[in-house]
Tab-separated table of C-alpha atoms and ligand atoms in Angstrom:
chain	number	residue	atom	x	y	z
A	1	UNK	CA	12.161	-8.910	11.095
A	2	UNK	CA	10.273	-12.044	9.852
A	3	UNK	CA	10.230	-14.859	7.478
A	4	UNK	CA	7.319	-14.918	4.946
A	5	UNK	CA	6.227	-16.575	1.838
A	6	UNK	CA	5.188	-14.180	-0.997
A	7	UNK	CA	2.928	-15.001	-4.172
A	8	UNK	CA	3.987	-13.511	-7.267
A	9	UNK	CA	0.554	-11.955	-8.712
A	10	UNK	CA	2.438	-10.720	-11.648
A	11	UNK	CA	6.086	-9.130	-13.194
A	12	UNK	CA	5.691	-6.138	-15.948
A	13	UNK	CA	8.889	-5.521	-18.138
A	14	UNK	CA	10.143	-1.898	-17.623
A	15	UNK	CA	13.460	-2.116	-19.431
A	16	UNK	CA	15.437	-4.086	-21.384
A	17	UNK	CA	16.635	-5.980	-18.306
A	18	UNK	CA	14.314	-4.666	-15.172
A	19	UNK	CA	11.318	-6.058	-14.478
A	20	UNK	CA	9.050	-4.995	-11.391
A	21	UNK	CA	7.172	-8.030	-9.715
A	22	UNK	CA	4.117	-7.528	-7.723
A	23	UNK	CA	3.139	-9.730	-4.848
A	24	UNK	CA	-0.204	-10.600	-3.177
A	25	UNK	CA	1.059	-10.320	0.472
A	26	UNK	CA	1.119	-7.136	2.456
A	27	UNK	CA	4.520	-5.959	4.625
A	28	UNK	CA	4.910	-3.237	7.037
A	29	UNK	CA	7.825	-1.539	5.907
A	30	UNK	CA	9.683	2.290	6.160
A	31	UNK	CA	10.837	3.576	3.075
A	32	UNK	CA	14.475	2.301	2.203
A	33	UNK	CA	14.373	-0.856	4.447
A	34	UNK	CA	14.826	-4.024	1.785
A	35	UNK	CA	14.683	-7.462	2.083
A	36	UNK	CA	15.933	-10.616	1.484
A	37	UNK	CA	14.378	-13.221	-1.180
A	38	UNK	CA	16.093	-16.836	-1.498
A	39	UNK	CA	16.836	-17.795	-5.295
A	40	UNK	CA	17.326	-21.259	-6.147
A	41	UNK	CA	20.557	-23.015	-3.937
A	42	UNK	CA	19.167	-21.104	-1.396
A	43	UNK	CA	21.344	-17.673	-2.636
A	44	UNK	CA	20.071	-15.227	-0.822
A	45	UNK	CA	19.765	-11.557	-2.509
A	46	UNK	CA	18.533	-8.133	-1.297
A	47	UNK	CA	15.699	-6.054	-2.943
A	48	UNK	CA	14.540	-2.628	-1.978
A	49	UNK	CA	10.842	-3.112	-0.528
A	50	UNK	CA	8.100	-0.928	-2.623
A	51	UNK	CA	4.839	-0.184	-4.355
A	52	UNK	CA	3.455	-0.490	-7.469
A	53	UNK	CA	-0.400	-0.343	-8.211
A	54	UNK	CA	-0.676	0.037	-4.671
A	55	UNK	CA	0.408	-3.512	-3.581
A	56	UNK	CA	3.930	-4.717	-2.257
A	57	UNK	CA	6.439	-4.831	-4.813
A	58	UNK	CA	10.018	-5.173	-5.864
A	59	UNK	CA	12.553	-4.019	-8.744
A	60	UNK	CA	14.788	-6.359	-10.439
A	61	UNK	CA	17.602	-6.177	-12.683
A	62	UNK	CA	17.925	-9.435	-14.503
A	63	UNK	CA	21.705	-10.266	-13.521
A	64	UNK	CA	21.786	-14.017	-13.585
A	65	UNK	CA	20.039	-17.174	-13.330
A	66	UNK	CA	18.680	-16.386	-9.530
A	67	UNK	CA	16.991	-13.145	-11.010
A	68	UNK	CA	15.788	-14.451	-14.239
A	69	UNK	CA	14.359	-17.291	-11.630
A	70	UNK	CA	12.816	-14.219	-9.713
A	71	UNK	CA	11.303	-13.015	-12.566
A	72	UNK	CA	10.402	-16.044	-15.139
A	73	UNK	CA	9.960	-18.890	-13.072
A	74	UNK	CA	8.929	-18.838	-9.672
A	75	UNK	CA	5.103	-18.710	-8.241
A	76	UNK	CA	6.377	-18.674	-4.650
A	77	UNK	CA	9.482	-17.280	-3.097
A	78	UNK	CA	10.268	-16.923	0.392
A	79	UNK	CA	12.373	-14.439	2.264
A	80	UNK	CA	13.036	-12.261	5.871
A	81	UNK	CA	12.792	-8.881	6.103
A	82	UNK	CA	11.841	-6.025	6.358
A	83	UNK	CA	15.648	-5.156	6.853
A	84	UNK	CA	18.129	-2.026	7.367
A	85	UNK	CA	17.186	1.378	8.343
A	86	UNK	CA	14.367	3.301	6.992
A	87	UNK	CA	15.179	7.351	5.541
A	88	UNK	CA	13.312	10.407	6.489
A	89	UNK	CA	14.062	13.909	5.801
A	90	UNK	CA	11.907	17.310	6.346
A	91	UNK	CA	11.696	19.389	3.722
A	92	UNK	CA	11.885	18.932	-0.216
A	93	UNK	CA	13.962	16.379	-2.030
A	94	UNK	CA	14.659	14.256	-4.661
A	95	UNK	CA	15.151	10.724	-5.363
A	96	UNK	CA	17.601	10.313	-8.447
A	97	UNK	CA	17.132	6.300	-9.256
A	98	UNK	CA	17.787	3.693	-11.866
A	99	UNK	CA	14.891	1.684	-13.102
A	100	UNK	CA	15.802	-0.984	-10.714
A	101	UNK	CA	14.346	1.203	-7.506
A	102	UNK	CA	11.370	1.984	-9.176
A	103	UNK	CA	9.302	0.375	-6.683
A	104	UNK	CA	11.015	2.460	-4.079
A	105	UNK	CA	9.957	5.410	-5.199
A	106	UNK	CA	6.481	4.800	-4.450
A	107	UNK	CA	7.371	3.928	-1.022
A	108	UNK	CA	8.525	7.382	-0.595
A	109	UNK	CA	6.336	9.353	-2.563
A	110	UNK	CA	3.939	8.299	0.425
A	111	UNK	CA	5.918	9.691	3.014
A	112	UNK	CA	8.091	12.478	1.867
A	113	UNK	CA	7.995	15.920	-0.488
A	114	UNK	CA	9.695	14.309	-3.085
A	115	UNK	CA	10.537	14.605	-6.550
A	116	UNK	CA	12.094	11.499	-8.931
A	117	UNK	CA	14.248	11.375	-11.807
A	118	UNK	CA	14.793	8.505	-13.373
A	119	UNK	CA	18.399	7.438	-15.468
A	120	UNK	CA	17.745	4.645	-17.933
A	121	UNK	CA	20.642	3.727	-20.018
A	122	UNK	CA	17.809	1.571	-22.509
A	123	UNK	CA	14.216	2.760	-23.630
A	124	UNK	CA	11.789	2.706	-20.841
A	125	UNK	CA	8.526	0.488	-22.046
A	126	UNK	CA	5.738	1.723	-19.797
A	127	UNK	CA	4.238	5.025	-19.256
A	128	UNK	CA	5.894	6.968	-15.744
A	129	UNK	CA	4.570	9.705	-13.900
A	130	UNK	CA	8.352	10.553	-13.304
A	131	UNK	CA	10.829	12.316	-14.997
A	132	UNK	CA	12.549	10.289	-17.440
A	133	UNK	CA	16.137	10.504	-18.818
A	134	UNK	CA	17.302	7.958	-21.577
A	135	UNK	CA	21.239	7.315	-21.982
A	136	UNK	CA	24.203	8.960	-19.974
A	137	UNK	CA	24.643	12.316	-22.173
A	138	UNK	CA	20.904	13.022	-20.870
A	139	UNK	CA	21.435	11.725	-17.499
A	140	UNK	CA	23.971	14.293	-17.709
A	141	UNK	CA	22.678	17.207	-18.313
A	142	UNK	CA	19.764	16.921	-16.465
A	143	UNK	CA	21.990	16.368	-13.172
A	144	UNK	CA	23.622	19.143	-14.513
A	145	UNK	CA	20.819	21.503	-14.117
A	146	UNK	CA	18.739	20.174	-10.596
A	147	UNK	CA	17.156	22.800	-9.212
A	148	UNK	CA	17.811	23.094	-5.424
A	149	UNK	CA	16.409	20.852	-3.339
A	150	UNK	CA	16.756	20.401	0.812
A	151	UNK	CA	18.249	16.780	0.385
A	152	UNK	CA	19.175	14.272	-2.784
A	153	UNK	CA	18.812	10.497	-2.545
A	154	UNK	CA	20.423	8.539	-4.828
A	155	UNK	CA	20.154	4.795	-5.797
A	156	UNK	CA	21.372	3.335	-8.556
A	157	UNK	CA	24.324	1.741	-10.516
A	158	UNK	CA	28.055	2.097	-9.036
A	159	UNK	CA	28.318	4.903	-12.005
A	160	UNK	CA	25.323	6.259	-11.448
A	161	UNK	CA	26.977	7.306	-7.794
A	162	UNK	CA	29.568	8.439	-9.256
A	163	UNK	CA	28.246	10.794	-11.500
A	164	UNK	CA	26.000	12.220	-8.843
A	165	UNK	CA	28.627	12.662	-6.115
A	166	UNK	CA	30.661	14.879	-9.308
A	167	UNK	CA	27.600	16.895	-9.382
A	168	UNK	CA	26.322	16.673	-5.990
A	169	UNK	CA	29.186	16.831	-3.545
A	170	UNK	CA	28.811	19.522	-0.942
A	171	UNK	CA	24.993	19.713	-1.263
A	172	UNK	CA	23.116	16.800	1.308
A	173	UNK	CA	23.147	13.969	-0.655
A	174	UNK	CA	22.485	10.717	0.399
A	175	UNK	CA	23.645	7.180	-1.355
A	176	UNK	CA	21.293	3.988	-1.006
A	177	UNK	CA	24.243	1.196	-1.214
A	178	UNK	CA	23.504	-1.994	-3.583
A	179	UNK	CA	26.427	-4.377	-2.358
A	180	UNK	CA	26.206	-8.213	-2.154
A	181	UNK	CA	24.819	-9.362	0.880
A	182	UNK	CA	24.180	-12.654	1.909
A	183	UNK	CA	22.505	-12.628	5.557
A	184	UNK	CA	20.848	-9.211	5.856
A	185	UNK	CA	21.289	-9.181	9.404
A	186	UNK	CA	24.700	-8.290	9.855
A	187	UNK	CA	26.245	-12.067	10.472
A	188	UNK	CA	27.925	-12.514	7.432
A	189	UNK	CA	30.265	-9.458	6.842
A	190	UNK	CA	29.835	-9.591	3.830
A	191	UNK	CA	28.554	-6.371	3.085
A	192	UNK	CA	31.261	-4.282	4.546
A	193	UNK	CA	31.826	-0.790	3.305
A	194	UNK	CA	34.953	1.321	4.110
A	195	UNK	CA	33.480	4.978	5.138
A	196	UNK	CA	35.303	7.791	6.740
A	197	UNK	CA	33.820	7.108	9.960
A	198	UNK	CA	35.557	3.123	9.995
A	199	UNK	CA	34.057	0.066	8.478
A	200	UNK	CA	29.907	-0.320	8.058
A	201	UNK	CA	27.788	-2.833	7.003
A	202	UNK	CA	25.567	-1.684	4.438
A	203	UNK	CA	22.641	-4.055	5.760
A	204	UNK	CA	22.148	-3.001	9.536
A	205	UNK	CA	23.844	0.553	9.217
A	206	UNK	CA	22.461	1.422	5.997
A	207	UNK	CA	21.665	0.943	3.389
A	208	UNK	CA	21.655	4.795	2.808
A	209	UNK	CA	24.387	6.389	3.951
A	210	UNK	CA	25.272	10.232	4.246
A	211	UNK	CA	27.375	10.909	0.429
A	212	UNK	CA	30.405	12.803	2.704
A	213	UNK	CA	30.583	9.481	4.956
A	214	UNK	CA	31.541	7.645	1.962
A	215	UNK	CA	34.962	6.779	0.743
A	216	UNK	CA	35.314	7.831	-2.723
A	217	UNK	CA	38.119	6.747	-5.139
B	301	LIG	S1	24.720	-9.106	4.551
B	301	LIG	FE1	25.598	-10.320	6.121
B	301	LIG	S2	26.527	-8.808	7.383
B	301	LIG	FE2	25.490	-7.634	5.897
């Protein structure tokens, strides 16, 4: 784990609220691992570490003023990372993902047989190599009809998981937790998770965690 300083080289609208910014700087980084970026009051936040046009980049949903910061206003932003475990499986899989991991999935597609689909509930606005599904009655039916695959990887909205683990359960299907976090290093607590096996911290024992270890209500 370190502490940089990375220079926005540029943000590119994918949705109506997800933007993917690009940075100059280079990290060494497993697929999965995140880190954390400081917003203004010094808030931290955590972002799933990508690529996109080859160079390092990030997804984010505009939530609030510290992303809308992330995305409109700041040159500079520093951070610590990379953080969390990375994911590897043998075999073929598939990450299902909201716009917001975008970046991710380059990350992967670098290091595993995978294949994406991506759930957008709004229009996506640039071209994907992916496969694309627009609102939930497509997200739907698509999930409905997955081919086989040797492992799933989901990461997405809180409904997004849900609908997933309806379709999924019993197959090996893995969840990459967004929760709040604020240290990244396990210090805070904040990020607790109850799971069947006892309580985990989503940022040094995940963040992708085994869909039967979860807790679902
Ligand atoms: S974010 Fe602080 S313990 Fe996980």
């Amino acid at each position: 784990m370190e502490k940089f300083c990375l220079t926005k080289k540029k943000s590119i609208r994918i949705n109506e609220d997800t933007w993917i910014i690009i940075f100059e700087e280079y990290l060494d980084f497993l697929p999965g691992q995140f880190v954390m970026l400081e917003t203004p009051k010094l808030v931290r936040k955590p972002f799933v570490l990508g690529y996109w046009e080859d160079n390092l980049a990030i997804s984010v949903q505009v939530k609030g003023k510290g992303t809308k910061w992330l995305v409109e206003e700041t040159r500079k932003v520093k951070g610590h990372g990379p953080l969390g475990n990375g994911f590897k499986k043998d075999g073929k899989g598939i990450l299902i993902v909201s716009p917001t991991c975008l970046t991710m999935v380059n990350a992967f597609r670098k290091k595993v047989n995978v294949d994406v689909l991506v759930g957008s509930k709004t229009p996506v606005l640039v071209p994907l190599e992916f496969d694309v599904v627009v609102g939930n009655e497509e997200f739907l039916n698509k999930i409905s009809t997955l081919p086989e695959y040797d492992w799933y990887l989901v990461s997405g909205s809180k409904s997004m998981e849900k609908v997933c683990w309806n379709h999924l359960r019993g197959k090996n299907v893995y969840f990459s937790l967004e929760e709040y976090m604020g240290c990244g290093i396990g210090a805070c607590k904040s990020c607790a998770v109850f799971t069947k096996n006892g309580v985990k911290h989503v940022c040094t024992d995940g963040p992708i965690f085994r869909g039967d270890e979860l807790c679902w209500s």
